[in-house]
Backbone as numpy.savetxt, mean C-alpha at the origin, in Angstrom:
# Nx Ny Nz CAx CAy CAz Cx Cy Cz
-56.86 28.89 -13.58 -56.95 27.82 -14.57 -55.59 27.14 -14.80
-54.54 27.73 -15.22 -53.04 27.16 -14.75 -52.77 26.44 -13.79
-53.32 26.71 -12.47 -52.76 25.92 -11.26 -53.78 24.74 -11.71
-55.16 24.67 -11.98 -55.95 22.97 -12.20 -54.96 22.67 -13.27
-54.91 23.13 -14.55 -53.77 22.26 -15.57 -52.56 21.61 -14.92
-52.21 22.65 -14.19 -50.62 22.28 -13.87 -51.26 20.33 -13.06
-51.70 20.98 -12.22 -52.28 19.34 -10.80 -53.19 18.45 -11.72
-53.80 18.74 -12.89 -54.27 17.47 -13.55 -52.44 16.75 -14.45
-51.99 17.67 -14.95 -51.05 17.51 -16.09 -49.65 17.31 -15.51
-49.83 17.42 -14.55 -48.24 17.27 -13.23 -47.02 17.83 -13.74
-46.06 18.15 -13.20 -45.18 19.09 -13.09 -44.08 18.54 -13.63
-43.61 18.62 -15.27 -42.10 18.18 -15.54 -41.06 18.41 -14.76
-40.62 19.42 -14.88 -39.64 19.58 -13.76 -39.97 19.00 -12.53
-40.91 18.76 -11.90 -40.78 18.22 -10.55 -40.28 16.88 -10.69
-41.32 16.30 -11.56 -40.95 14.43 -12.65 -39.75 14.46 -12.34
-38.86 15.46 -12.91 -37.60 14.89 -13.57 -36.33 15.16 -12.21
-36.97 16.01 -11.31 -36.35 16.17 -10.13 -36.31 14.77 -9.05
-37.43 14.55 -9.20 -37.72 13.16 -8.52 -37.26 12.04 -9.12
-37.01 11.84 -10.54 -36.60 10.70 -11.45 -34.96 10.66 -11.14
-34.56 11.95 -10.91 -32.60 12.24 -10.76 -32.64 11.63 -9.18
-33.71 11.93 -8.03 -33.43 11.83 -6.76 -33.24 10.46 -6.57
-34.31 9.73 -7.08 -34.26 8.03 -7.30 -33.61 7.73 -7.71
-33.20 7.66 -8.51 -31.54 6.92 -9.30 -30.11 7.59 -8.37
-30.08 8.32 -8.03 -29.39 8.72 -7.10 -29.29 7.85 -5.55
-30.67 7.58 -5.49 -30.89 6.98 -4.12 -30.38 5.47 -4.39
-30.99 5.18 -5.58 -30.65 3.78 -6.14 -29.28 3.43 -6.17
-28.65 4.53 -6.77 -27.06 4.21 -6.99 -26.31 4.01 -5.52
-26.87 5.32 -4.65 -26.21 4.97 -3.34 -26.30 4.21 -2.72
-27.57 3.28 -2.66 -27.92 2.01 -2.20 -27.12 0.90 -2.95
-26.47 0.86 -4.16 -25.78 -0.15 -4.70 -24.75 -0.08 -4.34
-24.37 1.48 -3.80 -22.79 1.52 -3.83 -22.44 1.15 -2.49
-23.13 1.09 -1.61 -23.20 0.84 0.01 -23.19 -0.87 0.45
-24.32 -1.53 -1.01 -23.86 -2.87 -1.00 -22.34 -3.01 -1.52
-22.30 -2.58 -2.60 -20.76 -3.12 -2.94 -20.05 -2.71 -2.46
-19.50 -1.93 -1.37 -18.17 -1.02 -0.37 -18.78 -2.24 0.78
-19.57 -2.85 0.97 -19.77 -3.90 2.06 -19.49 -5.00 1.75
-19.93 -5.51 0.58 -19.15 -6.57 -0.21 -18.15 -6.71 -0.14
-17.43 -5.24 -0.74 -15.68 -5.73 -0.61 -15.00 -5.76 0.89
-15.99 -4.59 1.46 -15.19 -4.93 3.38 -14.78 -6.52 3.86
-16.59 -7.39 3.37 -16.33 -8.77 3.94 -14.95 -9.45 3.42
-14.65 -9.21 1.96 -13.73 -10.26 1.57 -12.71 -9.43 2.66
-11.80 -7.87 2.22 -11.31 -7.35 3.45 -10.60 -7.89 4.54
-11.86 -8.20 5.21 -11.77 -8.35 6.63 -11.75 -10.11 6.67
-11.95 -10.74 5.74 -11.75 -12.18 5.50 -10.12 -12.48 5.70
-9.86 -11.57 4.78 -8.19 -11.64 4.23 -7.66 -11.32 5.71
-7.98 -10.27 6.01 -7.29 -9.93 7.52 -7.20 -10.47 8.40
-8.52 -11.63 8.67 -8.46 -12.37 9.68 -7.92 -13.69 9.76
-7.56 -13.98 8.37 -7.26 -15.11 8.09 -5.43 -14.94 8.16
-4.93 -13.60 8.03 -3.45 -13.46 8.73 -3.08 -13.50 9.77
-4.26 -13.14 10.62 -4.13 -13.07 11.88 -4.64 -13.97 12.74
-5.12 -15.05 12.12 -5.99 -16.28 12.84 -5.42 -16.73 13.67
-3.95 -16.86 14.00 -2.53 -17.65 14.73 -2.60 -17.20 16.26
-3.14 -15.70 16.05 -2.69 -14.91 17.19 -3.79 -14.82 18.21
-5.38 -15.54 17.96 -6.05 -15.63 18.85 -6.87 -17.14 18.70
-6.62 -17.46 19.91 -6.82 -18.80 20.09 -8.32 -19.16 20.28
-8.96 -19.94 19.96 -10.78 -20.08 19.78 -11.37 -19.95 21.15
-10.56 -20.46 22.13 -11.10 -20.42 23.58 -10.87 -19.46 24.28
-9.99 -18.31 23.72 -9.12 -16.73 24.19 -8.17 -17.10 25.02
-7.77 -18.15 24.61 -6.21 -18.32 25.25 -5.27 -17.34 25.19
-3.78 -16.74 25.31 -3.09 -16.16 24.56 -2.70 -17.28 23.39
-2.26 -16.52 21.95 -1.55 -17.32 20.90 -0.36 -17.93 21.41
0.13 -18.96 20.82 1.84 -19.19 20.69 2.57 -17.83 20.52
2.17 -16.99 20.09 3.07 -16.11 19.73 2.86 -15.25 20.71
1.69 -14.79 21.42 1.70 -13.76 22.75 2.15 -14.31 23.75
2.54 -15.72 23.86 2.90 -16.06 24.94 4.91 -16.12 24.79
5.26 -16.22 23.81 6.97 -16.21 23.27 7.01 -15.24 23.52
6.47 -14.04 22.22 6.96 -12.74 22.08 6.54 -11.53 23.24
6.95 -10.65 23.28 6.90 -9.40 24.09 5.92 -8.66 23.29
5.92 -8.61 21.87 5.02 -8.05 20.93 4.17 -7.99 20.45
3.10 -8.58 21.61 1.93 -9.16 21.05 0.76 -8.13 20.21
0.56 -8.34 19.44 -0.32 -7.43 18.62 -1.56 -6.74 19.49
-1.07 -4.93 19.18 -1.71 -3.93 19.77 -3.14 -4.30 19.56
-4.40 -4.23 20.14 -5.31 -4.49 20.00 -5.83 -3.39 19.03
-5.51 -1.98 19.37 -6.19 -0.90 18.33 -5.62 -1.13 17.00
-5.00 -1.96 16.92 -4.07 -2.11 15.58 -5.59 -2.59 14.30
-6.36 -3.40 14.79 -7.64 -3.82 14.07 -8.32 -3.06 13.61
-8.31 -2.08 14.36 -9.41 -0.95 14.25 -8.73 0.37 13.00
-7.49 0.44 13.36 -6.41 0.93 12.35 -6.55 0.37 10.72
-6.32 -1.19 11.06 -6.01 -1.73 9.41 -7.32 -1.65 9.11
-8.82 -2.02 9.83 -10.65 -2.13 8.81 -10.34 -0.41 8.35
-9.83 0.60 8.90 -9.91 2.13 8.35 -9.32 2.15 7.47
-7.99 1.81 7.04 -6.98 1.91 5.65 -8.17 0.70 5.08
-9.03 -0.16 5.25 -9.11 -1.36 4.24 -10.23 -0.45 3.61
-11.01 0.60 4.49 -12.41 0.93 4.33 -11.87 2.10 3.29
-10.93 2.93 3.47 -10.44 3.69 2.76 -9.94 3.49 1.64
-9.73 2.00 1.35 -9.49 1.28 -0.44 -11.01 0.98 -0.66
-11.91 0.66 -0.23 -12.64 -0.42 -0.15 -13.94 0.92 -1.03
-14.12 2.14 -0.46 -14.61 3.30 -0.38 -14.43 3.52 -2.02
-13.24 4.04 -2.38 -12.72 4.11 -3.72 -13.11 2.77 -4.71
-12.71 1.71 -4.66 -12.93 0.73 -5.38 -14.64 0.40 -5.33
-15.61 0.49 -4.51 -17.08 0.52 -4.93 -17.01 2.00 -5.62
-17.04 3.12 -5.41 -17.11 4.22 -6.18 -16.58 4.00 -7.72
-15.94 2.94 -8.08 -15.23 2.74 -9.54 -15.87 1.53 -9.82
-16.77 1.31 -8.91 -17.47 -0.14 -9.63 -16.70 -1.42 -9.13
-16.15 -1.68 -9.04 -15.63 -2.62 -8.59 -16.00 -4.00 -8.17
-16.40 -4.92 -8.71 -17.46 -5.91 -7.43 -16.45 -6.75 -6.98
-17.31 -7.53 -6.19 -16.20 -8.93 -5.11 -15.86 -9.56 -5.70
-16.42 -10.23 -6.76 -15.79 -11.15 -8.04 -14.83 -10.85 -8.53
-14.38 -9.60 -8.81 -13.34 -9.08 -9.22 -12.12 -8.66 -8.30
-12.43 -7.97 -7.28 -11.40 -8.48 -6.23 -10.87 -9.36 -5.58
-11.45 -10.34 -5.93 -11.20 -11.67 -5.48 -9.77 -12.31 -6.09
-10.24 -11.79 -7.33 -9.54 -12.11 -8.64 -8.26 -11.31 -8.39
-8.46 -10.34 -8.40 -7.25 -9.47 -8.31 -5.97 -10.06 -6.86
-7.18 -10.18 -5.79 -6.07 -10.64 -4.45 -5.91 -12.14 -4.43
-5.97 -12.67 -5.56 -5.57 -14.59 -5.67 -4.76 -14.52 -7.05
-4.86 -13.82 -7.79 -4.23 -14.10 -9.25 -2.79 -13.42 -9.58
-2.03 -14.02 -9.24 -0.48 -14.08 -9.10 -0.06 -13.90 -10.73
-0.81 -14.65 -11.66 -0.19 -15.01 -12.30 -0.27 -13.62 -13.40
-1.44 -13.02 -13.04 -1.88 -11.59 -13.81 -0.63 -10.50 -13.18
-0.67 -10.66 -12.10 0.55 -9.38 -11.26 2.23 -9.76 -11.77
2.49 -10.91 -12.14 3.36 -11.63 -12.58 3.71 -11.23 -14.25
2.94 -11.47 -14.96 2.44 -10.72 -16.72 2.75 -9.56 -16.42
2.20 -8.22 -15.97 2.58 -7.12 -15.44 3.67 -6.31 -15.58
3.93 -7.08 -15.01 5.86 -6.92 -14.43 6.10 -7.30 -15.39
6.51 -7.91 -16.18 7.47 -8.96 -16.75 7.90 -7.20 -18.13
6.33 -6.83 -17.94 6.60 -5.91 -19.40 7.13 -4.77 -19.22
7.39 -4.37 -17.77 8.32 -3.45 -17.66 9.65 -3.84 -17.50
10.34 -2.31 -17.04 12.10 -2.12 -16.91 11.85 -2.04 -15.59
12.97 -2.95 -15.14 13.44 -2.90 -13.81 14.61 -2.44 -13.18
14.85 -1.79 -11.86 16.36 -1.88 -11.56 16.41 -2.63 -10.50
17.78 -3.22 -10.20 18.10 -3.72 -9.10 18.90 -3.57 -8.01
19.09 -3.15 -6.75 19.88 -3.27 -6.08 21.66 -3.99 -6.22
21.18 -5.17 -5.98 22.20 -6.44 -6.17 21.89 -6.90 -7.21
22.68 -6.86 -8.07 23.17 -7.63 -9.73 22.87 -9.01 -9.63
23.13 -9.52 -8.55 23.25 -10.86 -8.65 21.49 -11.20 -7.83
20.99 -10.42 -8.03 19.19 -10.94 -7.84 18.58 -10.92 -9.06
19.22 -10.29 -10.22 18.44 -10.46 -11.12 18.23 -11.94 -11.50
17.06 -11.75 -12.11 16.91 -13.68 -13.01 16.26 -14.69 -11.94
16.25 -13.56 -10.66 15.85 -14.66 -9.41 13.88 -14.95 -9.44
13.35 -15.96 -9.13 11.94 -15.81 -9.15 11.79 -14.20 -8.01
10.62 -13.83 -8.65 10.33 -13.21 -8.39 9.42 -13.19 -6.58
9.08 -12.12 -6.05 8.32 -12.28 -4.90 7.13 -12.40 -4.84
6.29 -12.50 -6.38 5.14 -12.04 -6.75 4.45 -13.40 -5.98
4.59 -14.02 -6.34 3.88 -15.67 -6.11 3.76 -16.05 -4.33
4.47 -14.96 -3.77 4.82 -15.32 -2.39 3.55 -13.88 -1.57
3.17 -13.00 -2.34 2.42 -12.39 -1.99 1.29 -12.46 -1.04
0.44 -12.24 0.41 -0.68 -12.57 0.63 -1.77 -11.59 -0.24
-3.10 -11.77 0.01 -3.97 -11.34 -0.92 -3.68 -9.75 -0.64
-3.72 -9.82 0.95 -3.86 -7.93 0.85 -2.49 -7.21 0.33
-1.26 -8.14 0.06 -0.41 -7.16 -0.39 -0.39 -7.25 -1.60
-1.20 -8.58 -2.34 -0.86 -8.27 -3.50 -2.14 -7.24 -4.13
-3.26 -7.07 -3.48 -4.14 -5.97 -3.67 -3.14 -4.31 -3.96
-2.66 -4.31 -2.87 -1.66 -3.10 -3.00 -0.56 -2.78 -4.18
-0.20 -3.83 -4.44 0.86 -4.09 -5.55 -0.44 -3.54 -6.96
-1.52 -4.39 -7.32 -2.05 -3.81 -7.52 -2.88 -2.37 -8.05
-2.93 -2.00 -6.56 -3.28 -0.58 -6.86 -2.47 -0.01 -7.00
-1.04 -0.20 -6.63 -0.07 1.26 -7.16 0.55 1.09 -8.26
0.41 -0.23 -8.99 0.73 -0.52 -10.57 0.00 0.79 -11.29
-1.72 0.34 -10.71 -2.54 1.35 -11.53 -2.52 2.42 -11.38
-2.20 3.04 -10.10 -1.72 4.34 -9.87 -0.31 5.15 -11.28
0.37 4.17 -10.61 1.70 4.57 -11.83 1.43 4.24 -12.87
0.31 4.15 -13.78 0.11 4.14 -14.93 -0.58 5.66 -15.49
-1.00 6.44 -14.59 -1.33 7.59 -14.10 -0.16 8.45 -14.15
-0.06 9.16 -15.14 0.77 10.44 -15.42 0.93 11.38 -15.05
-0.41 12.27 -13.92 -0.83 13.19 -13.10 0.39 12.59 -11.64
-0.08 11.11 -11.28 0.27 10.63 -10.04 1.99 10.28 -10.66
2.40 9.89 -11.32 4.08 9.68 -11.92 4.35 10.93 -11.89
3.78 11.99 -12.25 4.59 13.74 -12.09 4.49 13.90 -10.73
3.74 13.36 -9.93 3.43 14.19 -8.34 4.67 13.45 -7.93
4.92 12.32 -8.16 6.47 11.20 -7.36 7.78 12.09 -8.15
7.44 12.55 -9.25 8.35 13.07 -9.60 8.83 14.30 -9.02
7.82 15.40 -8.76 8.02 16.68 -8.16 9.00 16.50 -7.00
8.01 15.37 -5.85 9.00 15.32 -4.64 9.97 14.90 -4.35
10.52 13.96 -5.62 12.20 13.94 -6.02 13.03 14.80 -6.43
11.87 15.53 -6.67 13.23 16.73 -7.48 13.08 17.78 -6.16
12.32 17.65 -5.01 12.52 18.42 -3.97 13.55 18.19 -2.93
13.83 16.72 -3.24 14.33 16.26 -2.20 15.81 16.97 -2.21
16.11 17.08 -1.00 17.71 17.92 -1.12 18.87 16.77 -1.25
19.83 16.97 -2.63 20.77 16.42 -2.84 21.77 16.88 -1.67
22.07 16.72 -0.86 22.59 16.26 0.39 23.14 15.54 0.70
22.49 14.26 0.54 23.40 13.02 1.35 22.91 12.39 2.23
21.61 13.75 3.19 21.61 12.67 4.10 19.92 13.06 4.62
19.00 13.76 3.58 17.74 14.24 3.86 16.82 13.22 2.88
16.17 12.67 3.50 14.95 11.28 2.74 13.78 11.99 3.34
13.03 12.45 2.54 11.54 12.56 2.28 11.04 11.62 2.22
9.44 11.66 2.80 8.58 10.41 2.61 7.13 10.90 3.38
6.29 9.48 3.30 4.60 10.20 3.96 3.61 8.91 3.80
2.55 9.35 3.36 1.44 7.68 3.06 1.38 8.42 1.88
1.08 6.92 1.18 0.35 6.88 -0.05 -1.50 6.72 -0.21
-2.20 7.56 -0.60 -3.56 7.37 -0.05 -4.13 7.61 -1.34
-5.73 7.74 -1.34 -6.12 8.24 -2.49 -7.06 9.55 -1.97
-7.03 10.89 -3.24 -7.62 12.17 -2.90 -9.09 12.05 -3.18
-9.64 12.98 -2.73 -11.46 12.83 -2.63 -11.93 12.87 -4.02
-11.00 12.64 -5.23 -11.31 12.51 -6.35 -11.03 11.16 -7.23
-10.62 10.66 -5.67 -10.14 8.79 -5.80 -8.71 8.22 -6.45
-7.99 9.30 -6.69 -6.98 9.12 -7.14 -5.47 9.29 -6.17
-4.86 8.07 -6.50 -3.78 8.04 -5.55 -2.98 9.01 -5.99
-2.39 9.61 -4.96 -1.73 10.72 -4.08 -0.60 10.40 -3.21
0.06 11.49 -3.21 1.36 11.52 -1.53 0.61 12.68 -0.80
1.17 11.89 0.29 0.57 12.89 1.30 1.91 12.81 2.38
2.42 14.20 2.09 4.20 13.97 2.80 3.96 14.33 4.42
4.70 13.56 4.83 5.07 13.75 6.64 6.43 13.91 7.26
6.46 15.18 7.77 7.87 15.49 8.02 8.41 13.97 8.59
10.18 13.63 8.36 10.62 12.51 9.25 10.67 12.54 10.59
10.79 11.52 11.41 10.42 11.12 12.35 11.43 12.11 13.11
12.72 11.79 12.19 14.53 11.91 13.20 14.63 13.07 13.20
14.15 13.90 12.61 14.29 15.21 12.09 14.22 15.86 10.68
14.72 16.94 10.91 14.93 17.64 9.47 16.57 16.68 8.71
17.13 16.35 9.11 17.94 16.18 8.53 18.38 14.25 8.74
18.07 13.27 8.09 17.74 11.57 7.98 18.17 11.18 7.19
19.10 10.21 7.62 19.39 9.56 6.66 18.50 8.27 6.12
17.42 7.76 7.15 16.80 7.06 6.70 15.08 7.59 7.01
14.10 7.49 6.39 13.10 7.96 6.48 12.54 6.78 7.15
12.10 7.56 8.59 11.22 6.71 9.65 10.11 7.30 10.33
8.76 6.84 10.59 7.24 7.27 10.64 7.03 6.71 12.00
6.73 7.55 12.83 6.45 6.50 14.12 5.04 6.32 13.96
4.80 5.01 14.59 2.93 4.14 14.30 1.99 5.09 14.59
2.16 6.62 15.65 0.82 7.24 15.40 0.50 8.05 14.30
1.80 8.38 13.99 1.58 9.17 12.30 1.33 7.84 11.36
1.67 7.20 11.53 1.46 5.82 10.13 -0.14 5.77 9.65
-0.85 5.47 11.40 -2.18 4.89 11.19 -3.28 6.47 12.08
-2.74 7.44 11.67 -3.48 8.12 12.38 -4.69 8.84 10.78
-4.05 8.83 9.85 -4.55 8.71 8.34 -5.08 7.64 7.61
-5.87 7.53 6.90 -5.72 6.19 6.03 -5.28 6.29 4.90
-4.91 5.14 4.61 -3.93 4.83 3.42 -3.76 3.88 3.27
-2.67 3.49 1.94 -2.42 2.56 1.32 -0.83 1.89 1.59
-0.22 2.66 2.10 1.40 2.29 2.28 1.80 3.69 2.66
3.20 3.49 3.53 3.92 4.30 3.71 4.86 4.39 2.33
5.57 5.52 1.91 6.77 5.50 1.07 7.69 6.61 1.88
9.05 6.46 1.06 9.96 7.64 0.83 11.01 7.36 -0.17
11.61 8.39 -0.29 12.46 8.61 -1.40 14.03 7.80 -1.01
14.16 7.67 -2.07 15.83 7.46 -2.21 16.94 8.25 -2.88
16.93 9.87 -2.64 16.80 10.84 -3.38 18.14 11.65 -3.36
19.25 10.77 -2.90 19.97 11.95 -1.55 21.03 12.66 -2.85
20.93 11.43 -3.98 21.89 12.42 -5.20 21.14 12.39 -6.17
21.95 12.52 -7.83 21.56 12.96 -8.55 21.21 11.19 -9.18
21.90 10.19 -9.11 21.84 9.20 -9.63 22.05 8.69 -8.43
20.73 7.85 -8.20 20.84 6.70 -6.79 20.77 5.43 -7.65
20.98 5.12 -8.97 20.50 3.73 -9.32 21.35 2.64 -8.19
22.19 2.54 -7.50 23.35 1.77 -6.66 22.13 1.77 -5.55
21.35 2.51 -5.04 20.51 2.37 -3.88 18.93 1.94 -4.04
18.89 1.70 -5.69 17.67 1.12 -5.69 17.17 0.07 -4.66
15.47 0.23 -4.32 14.89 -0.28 -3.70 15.30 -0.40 -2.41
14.65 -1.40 -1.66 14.63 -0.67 -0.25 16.19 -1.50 0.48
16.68 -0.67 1.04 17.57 -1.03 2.24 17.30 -2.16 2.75
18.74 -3.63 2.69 18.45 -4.71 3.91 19.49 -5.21 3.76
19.81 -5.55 4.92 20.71 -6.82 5.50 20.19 -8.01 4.98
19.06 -8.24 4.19 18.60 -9.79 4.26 20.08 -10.39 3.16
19.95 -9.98 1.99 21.23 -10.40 1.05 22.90 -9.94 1.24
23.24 -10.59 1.78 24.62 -10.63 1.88 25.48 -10.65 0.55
26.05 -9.61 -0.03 26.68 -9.34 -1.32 28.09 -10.20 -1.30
28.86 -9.73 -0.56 30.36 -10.71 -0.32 30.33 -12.13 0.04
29.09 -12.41 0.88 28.96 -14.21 1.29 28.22 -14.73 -0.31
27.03 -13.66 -0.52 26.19 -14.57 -1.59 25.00 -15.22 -1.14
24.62 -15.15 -0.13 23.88 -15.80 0.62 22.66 -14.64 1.56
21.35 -15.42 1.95 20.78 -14.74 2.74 21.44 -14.69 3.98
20.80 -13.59 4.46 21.70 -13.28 5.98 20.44 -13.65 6.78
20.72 -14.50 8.33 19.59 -15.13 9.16 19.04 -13.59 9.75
17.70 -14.29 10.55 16.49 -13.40 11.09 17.39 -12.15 11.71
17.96 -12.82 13.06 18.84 -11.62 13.91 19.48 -10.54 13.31
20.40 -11.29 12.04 21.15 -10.25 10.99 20.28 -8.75 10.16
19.10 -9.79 9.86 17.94 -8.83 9.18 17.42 -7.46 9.65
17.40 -8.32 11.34 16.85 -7.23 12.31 17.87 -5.90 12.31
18.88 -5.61 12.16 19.51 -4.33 11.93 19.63 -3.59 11.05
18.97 -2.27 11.60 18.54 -1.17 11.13 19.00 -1.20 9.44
17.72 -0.93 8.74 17.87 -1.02 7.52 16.36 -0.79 7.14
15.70 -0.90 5.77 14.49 -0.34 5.59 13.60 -1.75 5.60
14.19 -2.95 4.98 13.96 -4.13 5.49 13.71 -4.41 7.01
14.27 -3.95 7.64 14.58 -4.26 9.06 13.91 -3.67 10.18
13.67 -2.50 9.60 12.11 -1.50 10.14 10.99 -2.18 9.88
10.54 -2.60 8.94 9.51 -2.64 8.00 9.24 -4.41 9.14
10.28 -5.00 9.22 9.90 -6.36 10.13 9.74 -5.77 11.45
10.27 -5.17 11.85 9.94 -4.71 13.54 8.63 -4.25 13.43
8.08 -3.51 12.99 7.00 -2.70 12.84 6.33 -3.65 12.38
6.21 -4.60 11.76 5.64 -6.14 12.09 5.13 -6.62 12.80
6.35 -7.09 13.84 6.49 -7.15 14.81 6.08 -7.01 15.98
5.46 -5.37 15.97 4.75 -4.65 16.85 3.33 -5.05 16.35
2.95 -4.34 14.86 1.47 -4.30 14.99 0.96 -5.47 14.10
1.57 -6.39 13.27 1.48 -7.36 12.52 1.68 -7.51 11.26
1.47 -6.38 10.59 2.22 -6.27 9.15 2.75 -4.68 9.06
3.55 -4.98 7.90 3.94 -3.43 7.13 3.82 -3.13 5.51
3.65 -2.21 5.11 3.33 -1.95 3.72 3.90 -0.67 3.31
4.88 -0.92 2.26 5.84 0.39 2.05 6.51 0.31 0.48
6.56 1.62 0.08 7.68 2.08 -1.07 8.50 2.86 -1.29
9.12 2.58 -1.93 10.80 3.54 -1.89 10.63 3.77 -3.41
11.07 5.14 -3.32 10.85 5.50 -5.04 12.24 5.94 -5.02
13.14 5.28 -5.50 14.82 5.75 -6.03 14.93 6.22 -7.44
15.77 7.83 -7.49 15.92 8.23 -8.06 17.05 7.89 -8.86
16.88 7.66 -10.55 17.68 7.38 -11.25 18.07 8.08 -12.41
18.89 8.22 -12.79 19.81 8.97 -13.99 18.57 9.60 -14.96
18.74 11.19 -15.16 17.99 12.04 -15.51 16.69 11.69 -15.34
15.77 11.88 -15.83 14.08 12.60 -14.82 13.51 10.72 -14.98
14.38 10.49 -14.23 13.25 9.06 -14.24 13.66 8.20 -13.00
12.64 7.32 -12.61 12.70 6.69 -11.08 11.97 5.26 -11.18
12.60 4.67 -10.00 12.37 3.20 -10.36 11.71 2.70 -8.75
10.28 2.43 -8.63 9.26 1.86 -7.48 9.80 0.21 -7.17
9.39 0.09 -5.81 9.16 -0.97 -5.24 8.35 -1.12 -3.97
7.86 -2.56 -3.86 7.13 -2.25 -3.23 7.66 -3.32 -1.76
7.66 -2.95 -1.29 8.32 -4.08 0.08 7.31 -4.39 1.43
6.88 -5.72 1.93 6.21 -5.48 3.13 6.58 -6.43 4.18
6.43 -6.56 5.22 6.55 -7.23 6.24 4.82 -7.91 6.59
4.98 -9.30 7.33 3.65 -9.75 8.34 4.39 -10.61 8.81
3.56 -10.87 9.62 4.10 -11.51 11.30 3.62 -12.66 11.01
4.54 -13.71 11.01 4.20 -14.73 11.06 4.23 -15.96 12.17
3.99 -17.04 12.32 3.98 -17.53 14.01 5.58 -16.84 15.09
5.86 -17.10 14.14 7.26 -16.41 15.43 8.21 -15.41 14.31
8.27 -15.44 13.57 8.92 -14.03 12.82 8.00 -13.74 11.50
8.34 -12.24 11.76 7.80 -11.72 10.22 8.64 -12.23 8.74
7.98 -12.36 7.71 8.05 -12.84 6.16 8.11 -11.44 5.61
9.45 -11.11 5.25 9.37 -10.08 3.98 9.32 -10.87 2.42
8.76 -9.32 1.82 8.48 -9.33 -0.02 8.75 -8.04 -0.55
9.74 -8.29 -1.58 10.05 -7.14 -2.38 9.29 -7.42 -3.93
8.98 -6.75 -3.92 8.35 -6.35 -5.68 8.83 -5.05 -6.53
9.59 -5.37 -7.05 9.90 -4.35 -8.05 8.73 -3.61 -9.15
8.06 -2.24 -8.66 7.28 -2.38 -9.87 7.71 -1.21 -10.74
9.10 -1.28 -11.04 9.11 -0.85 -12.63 9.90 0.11 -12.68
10.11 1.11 -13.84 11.11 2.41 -14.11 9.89 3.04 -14.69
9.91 4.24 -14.37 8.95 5.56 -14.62 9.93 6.83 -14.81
9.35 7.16 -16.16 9.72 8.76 -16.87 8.62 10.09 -16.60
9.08 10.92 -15.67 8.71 11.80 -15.41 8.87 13.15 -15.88
């Protein structure tokens, strides 16, 4: 008599098993549109940097035919994995295209931002200068972006902090790795021994460790004393301190973190990186610096984003 009740009167628990499976199914089906949604804009943005370099009829570009460097073909397949790997996280948080849209065109919001933090500077005489914000393309200023919101994150400001205080006051050992986000969507370091060795003065990633992960940017430290404020942000020849003046392309090109960051350009078409310099007792000051290839040389951007107490 139970089993006819149960099959006329149907099974709560089963109801409510099936009611969780559907909304479940439902949600994953929304979330699969919107992680596709944001791929298209993505891969919009991407192609529209790279439009120069392939010609409509498959000519070579102006630029494969000048340069020696013509952009690695697996390099595509590299940047849709880091885009799919933001793209992944940001539908999981809701995110829609309307709103990213917004985020990778609106200068003037990333601009507000900034303004309300503390900054340090390298060269004294850059302060007061416009900023790089306005000069941004969409995908870097997406990045700028996400690691604002990251460093608003106190969990992720102690983790930058730990590996400064690991770093060996030395002189001449720079830590560094990608910046990614953990399976709990939250940005993370993920450290990679240096390239040069155990012992660097400048922290360098060769391209199969860069893109063999996904991520959001390379970083490393600026860590080598106790007070680096004099080495804030990233290393370059571009500003000439004694002339006052920018220093030309050729000048740029030597070795410096600027100067990597354009070669590696160069090679695969853009770069995306931060230097977290350590400054006077438990606190550190981000930037964010990138390179893209443009018809015949790469365009750097520095963004300062801010001083953080750890």
């Amino acid at each position: 008599m139970k089993f006819f009740r149960r099959l006329f009167r149907g099974d709560p628990e089963k109801d409510r098993v099936d009611l969780e499976f559907k909304a479940r199914q439902r949600e994953f089906e929304e979330y699969k549109v919107l992680r596709q949604g944001l791929m298209d804009i993505f891969e919009g943005w991407f192609l529209k940097t790279q439009s120069f370099r392939d010609s409509p009829i498959g000519t070579p570009s102006i630029h494969q035919q000048c340069l020696p460097c013509a952009l690695d073909r697996t390099y595509r397949s590299f940047t849709i994995a880091n885009l799919d790997h933001i793209a992944e996280v940001l539908a999981r948080q809701k995110v829609t295209p309307e709103t990213l849209l917004d985020i990778g065109q609106n200068h003037g919001i990333m601009q507000t931002r900034l303004e309300k933090l503390s900054h340090t500077y390298r060269y004294k005489e850059k302060e007061g200068e416009p900023s790089d914000v306005n000069r941004l393309e969409p995908l870097q200023l997406l990045r700028c972006h996400l690691l604002l919101e990251g460093l608003q994150d106190p969990r992720f400001v102690a983790e930058v902090g730990a590996i400064i205080e690991k770093n060996p006051k030395d002189g001449k050992t720079e830590l560094g790795g990608l910046i990614r986000y953990d399976p709990m969507g939250r940005l993370s370091l993920f450290e990679v021994a240096p390239q040069r060795g155990a012992e660097a003065q400048s922290f360098v990633l060769s391209v199969r460790d860069q893109v063999r992960i996904p991520h959001i940017a390379f970083f490393h430290l600026h860590a080598l004393e106790e007070d680096c404020t004099r080495f804030a942000g990233p290393s370059s020849n571009v500003y000439d301190k004694e002339l006052g003046k920018t220093r030309s392309y050729r000048e740029v090109m030597r070795k410096s973190d600027m100067g990597e960051a354009e070669e590696e350009a160069e090679r695969v078409g853009e770069s995306h990186n931060v230097v977290f310099t350590k400054l006077a007792g438990r606190r550190f000051n981000a930037d964010y610096y990138a390179a893209q290839m443009g018809m015949f040389y790469p365009h750097h951007v520095v963004v300062d984003l801010g001083n953080y107490d750890y």
